[in-house]
GROMACS .gro file of C-alpha atoms in nm:
model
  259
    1UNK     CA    1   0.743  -2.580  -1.411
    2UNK     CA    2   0.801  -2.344  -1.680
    3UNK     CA    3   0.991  -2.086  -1.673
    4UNK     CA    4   0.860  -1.722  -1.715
    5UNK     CA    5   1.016  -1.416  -1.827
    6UNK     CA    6   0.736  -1.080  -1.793
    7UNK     CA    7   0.439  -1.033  -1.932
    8UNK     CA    8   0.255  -1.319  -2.142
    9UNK     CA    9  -0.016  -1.240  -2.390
   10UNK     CA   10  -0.293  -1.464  -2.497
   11UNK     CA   11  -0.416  -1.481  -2.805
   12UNK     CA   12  -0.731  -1.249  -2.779
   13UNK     CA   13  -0.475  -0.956  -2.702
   14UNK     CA   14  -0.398  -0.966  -3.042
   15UNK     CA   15  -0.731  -0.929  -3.195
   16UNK     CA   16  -0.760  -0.578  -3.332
   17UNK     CA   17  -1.134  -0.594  -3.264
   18UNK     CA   18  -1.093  -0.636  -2.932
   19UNK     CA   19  -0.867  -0.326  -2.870
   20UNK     CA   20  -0.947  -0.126  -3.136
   21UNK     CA   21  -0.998   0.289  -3.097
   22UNK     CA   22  -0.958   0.218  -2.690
   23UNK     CA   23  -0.690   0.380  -2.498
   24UNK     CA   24  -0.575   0.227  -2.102
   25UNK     CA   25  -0.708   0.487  -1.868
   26UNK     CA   26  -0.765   0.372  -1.557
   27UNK     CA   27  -0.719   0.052  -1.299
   28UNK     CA   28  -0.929  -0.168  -1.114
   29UNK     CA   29  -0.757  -0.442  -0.890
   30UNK     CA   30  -0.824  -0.736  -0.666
   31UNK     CA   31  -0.798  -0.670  -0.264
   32UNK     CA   32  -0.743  -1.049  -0.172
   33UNK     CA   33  -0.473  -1.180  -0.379
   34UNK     CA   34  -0.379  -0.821  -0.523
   35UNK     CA   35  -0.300  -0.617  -0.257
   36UNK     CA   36  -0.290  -0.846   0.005
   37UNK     CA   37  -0.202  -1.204   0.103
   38UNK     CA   38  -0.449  -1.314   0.419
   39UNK     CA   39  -0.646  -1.639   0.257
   40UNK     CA   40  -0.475  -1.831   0.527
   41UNK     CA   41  -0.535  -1.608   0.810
   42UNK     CA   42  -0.944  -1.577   0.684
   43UNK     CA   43  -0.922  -1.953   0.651
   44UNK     CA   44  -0.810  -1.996   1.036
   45UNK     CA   45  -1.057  -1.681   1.137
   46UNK     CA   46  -1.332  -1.862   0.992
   47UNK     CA   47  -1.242  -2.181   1.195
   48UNK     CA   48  -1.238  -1.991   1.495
   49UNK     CA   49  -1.634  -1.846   1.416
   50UNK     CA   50  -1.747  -2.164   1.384
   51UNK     CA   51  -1.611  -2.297   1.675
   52UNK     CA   52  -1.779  -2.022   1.872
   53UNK     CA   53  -2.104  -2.109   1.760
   54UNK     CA   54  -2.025  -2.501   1.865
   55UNK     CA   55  -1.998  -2.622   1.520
   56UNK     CA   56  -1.655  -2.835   1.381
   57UNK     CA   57  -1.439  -2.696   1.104
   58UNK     CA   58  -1.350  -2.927   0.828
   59UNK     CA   59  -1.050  -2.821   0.642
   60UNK     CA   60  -1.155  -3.006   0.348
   61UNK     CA   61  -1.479  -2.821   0.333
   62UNK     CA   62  -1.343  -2.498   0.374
   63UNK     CA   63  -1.162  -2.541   0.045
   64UNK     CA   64  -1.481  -2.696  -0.139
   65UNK     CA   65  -1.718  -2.408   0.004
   66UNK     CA   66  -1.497  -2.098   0.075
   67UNK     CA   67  -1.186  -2.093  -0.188
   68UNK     CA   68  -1.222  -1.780  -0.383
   69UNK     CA   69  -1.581  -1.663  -0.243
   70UNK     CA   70  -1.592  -1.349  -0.016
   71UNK     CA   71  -1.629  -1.374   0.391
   72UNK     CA   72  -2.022  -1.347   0.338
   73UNK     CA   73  -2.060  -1.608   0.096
   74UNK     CA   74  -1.822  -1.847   0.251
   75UNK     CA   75  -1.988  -1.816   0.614
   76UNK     CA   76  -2.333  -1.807   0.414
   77UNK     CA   77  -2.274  -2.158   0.288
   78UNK     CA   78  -2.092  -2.336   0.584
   79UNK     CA   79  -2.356  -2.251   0.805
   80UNK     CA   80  -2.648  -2.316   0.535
   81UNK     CA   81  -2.457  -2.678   0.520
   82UNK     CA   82  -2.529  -2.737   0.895
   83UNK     CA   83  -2.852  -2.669   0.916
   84UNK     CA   84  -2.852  -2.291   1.022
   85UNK     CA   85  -3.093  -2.003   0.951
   86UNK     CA   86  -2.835  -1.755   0.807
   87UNK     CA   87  -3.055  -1.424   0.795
   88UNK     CA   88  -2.876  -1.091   0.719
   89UNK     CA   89  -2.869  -0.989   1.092
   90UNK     CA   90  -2.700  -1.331   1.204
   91UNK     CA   91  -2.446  -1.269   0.928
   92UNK     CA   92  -2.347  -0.928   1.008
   93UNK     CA   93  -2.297  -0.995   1.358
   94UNK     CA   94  -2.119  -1.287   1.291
   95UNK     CA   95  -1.885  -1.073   0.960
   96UNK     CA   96  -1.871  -0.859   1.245
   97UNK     CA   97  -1.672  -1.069   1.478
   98UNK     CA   98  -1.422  -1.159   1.181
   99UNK     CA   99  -1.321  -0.799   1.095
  100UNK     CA  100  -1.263  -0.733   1.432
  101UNK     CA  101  -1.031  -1.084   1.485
  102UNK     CA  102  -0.893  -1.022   1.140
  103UNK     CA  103  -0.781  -0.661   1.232
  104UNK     CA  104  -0.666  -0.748   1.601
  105UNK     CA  105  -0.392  -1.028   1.424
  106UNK     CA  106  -0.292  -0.782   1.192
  107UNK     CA  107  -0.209  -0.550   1.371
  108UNK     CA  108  -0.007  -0.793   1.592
  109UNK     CA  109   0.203  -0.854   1.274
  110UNK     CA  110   0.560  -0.706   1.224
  111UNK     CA  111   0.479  -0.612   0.860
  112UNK     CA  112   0.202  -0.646   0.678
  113UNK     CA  113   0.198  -0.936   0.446
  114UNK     CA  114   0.135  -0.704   0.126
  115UNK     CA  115   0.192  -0.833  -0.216
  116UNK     CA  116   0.573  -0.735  -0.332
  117UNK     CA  117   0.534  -0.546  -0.674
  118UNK     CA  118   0.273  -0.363  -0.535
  119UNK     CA  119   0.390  -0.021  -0.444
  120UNK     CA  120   0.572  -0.010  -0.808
  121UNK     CA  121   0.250  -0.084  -0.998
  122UNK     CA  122   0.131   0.172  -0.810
  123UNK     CA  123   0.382   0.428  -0.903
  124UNK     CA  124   0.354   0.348  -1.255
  125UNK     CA  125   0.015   0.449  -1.208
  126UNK     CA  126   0.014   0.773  -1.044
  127UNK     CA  127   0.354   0.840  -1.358
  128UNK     CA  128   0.099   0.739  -1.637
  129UNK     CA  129  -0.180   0.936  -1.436
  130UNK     CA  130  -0.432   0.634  -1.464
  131UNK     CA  131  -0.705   0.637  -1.161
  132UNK     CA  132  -0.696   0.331  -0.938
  133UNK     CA  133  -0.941   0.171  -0.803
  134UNK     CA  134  -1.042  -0.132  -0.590
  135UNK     CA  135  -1.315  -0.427  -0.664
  136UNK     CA  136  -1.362  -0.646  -0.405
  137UNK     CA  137  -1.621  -0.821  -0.205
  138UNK     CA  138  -1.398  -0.776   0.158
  139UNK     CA  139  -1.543  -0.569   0.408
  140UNK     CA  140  -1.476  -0.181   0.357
  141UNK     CA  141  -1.356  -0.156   0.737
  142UNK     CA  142  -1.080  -0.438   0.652
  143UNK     CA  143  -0.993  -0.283   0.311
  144UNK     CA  144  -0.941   0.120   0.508
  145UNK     CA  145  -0.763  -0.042   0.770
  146UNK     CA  146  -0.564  -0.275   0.565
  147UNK     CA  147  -0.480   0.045   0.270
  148UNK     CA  148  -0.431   0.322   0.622
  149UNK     CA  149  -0.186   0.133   0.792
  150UNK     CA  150   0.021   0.009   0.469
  151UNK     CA  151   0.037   0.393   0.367
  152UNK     CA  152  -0.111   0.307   0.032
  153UNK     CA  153  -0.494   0.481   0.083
  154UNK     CA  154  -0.410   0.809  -0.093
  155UNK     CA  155  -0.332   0.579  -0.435
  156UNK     CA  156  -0.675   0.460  -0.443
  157UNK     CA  157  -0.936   0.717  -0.588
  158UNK     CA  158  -1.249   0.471  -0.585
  159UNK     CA  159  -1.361   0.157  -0.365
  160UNK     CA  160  -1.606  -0.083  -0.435
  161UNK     CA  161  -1.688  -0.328  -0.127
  162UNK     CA  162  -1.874  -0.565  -0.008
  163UNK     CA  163  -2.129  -0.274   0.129
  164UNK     CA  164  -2.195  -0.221  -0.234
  165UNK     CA  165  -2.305  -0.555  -0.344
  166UNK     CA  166  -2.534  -0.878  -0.275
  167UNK     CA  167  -2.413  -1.204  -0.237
  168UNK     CA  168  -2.567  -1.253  -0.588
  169UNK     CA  169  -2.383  -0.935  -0.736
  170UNK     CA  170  -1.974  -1.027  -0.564
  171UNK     CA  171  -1.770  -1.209  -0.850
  172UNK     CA  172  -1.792  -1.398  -1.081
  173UNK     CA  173  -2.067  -1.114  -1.131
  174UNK     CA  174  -1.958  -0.821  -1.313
  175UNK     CA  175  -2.148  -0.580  -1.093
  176UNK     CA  176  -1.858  -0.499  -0.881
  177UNK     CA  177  -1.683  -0.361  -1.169
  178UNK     CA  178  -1.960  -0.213  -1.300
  179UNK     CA  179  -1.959   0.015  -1.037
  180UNK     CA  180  -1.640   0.088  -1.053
  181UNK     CA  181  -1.642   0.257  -1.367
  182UNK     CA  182  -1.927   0.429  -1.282
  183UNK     CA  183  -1.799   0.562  -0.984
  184UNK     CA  184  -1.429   0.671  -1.146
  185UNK     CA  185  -1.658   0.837  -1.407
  186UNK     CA  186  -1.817   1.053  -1.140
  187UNK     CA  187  -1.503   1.170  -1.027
  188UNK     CA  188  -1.322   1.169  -1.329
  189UNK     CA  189  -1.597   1.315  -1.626
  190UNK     CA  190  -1.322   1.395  -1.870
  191UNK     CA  191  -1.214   1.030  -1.881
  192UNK     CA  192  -1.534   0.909  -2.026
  193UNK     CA  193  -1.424   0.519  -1.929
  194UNK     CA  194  -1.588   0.263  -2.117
  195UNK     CA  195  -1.442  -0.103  -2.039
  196UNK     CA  196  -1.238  -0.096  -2.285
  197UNK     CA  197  -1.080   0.189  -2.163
  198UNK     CA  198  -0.979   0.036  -1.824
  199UNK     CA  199  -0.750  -0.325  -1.674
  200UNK     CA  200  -0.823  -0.552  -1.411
  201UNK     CA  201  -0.558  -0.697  -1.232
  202UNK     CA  202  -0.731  -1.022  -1.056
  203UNK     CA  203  -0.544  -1.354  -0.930
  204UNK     CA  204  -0.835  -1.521  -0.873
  205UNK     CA  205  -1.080  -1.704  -1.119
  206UNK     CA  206  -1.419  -1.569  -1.061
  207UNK     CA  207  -1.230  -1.220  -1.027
  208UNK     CA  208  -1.074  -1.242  -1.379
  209UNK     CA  209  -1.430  -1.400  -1.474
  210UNK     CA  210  -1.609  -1.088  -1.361
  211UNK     CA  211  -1.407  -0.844  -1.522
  212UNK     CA  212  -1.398  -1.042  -1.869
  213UNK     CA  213  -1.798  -1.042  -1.783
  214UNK     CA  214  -1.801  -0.651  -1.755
  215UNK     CA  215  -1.610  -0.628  -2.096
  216UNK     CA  216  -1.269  -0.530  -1.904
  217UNK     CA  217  -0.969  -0.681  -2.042
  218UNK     CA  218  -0.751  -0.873  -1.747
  219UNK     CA  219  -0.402  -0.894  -1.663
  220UNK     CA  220  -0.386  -1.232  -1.392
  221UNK     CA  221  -0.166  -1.283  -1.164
  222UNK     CA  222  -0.013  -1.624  -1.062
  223UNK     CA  223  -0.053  -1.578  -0.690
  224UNK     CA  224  -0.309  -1.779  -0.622
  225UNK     CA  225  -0.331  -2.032  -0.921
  226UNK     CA  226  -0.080  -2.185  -1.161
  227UNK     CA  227   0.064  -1.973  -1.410
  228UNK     CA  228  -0.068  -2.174  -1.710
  229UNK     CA  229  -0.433  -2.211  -1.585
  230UNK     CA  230  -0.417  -1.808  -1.504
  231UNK     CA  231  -0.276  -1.818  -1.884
  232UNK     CA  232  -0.603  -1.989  -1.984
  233UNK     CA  233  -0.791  -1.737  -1.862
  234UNK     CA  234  -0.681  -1.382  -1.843
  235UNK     CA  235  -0.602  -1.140  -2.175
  236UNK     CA  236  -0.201  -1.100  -2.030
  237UNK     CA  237  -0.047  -1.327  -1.749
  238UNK     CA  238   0.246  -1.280  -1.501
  239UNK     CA  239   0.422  -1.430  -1.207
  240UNK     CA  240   0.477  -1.087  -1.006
  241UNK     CA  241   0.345  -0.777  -0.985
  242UNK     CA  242   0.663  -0.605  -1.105
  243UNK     CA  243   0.659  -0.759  -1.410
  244UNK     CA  244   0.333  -0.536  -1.565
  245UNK     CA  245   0.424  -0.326  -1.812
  246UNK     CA  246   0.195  -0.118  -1.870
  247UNK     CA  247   0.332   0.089  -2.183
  248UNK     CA  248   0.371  -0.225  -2.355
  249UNK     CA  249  -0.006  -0.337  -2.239
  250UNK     CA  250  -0.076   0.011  -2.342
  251UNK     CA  251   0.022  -0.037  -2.717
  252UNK     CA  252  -0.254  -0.289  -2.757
  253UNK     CA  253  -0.502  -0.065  -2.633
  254UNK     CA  254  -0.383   0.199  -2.959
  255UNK     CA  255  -0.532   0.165  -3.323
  256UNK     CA  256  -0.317  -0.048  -3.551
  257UNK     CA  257  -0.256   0.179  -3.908
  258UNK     CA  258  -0.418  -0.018  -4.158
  259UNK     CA  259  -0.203  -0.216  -4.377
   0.00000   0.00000   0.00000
């Protein structure tokens, strides 16, 4: 594999149209993949659901139906696929049991299996005074507990959860971020955010999908996929968390003096 040194722009970075007149504000990341690294623990959760309902796990399938979809959707579809009525009350009983089994093994955990980088990007938030916010389609229970007990709640100013969306709204829909914005507005007037005015940090495709969607340019993050197919998709790529810089991001965002 290739080796990478910081932050890699593609080529739409570059295009003056894209950027022009805007000015980085404010961040909206990823929960799964961003902040924290469970898809193997949901994967084995999920097993264990349907199990208790008498129905066999296939790994295989779990990958085809579940990779990259939220807890919902994923359950949603597995059970649709054997033949069971999934109505909104079956589902939240059964999300229900998750959170709780996903919670009870984390907390049985040493140290919470948070991204490293994290608590830096962070930082270099709160220094550059940019508002932070979450866009995710994980339960808001999972996402308090998760942010409470990693000490990191108090950098977060806005969440948008699962609570706040359909099925037909999570990513690769932009509505997630959508919200977002609307709700850092509320809070924040004198920012006036536009899109332009904010990055995503996603590892996932359908996350950097939605956010490209809602007009938000994307830094991804090669947690989750190869580098070069994150490259293919996302406005900036990197291999760690630490390696955003966000004054040189920044100076992309600012008018170019014509020549």
């Amino acid at each position: 594999m290739a080796q990478h040194n910081g932050l890699d722009c593609m080529d739409n970075c570059q295009d003056a149209s894209f950027f022009n007149s805007m000015v980085l504000k404010a961040l909206l990341l990823d929960f799964n993949g961003i902040v924290i690294k469970d898809t193997g623990l949901k994967g084995r959760l999920i097993d264990d659901i349907l199990l208790s309902e008498n129905l066999r796990p296939n790994p295989e399938e779990y990958v085809e139906m579940c990779a990259e979809r939220s807890d919902r959707a994923c359950l949603d579809r597995l059970l649709s696929r054997r033949g069971r009525v999934t109505t909104p009350e079956f589902l939240a009983q059964l999300l229900a049991k998750l959170t709780d089994q996903y919670l009870q093994q984390l907390a049985d955990i040493p140290r919470l299996p948070i991204y490293p980088g994290l608590t830096d990007l962070l930082y270099q938030a709160k220094v550059a005074s940019f508002p932070v916010a979450i866009v995710t389609s994980t339960a808001r229970q999972e996402v308090d507990w998760v942010l409470d007990h990693a000490q990191l709640a108090d950098n977060f100013a806005v969440q948008v959860t699962a609570e706040d969306m359909t099925i037909a709204e999570e990513k690769p829909a932009p509505r997630g971020y959508e919200m977002a914005i609307a709700r850092l507005n509320e809070q924040f007037p004198d920012l006036a955010l536009t899109p332009h005015n904010c990055l995503a940090i996603e590892a996932w495709y359908p996350g950097i999908a939605a956010a490209k969607q809602a007009g938000i340019p994307v830094v991804g993050v090669a947690h989750c996929h190869p580098y070069r197919m994150i490259q293919r998709r996302a406005n900036w790529v990197v291999d760690y968390l630490n390696e955003i810089d966000f004054d040189w991001i920044g100076s992309a965002y600012r008018p170019r003096s014509a020549a």
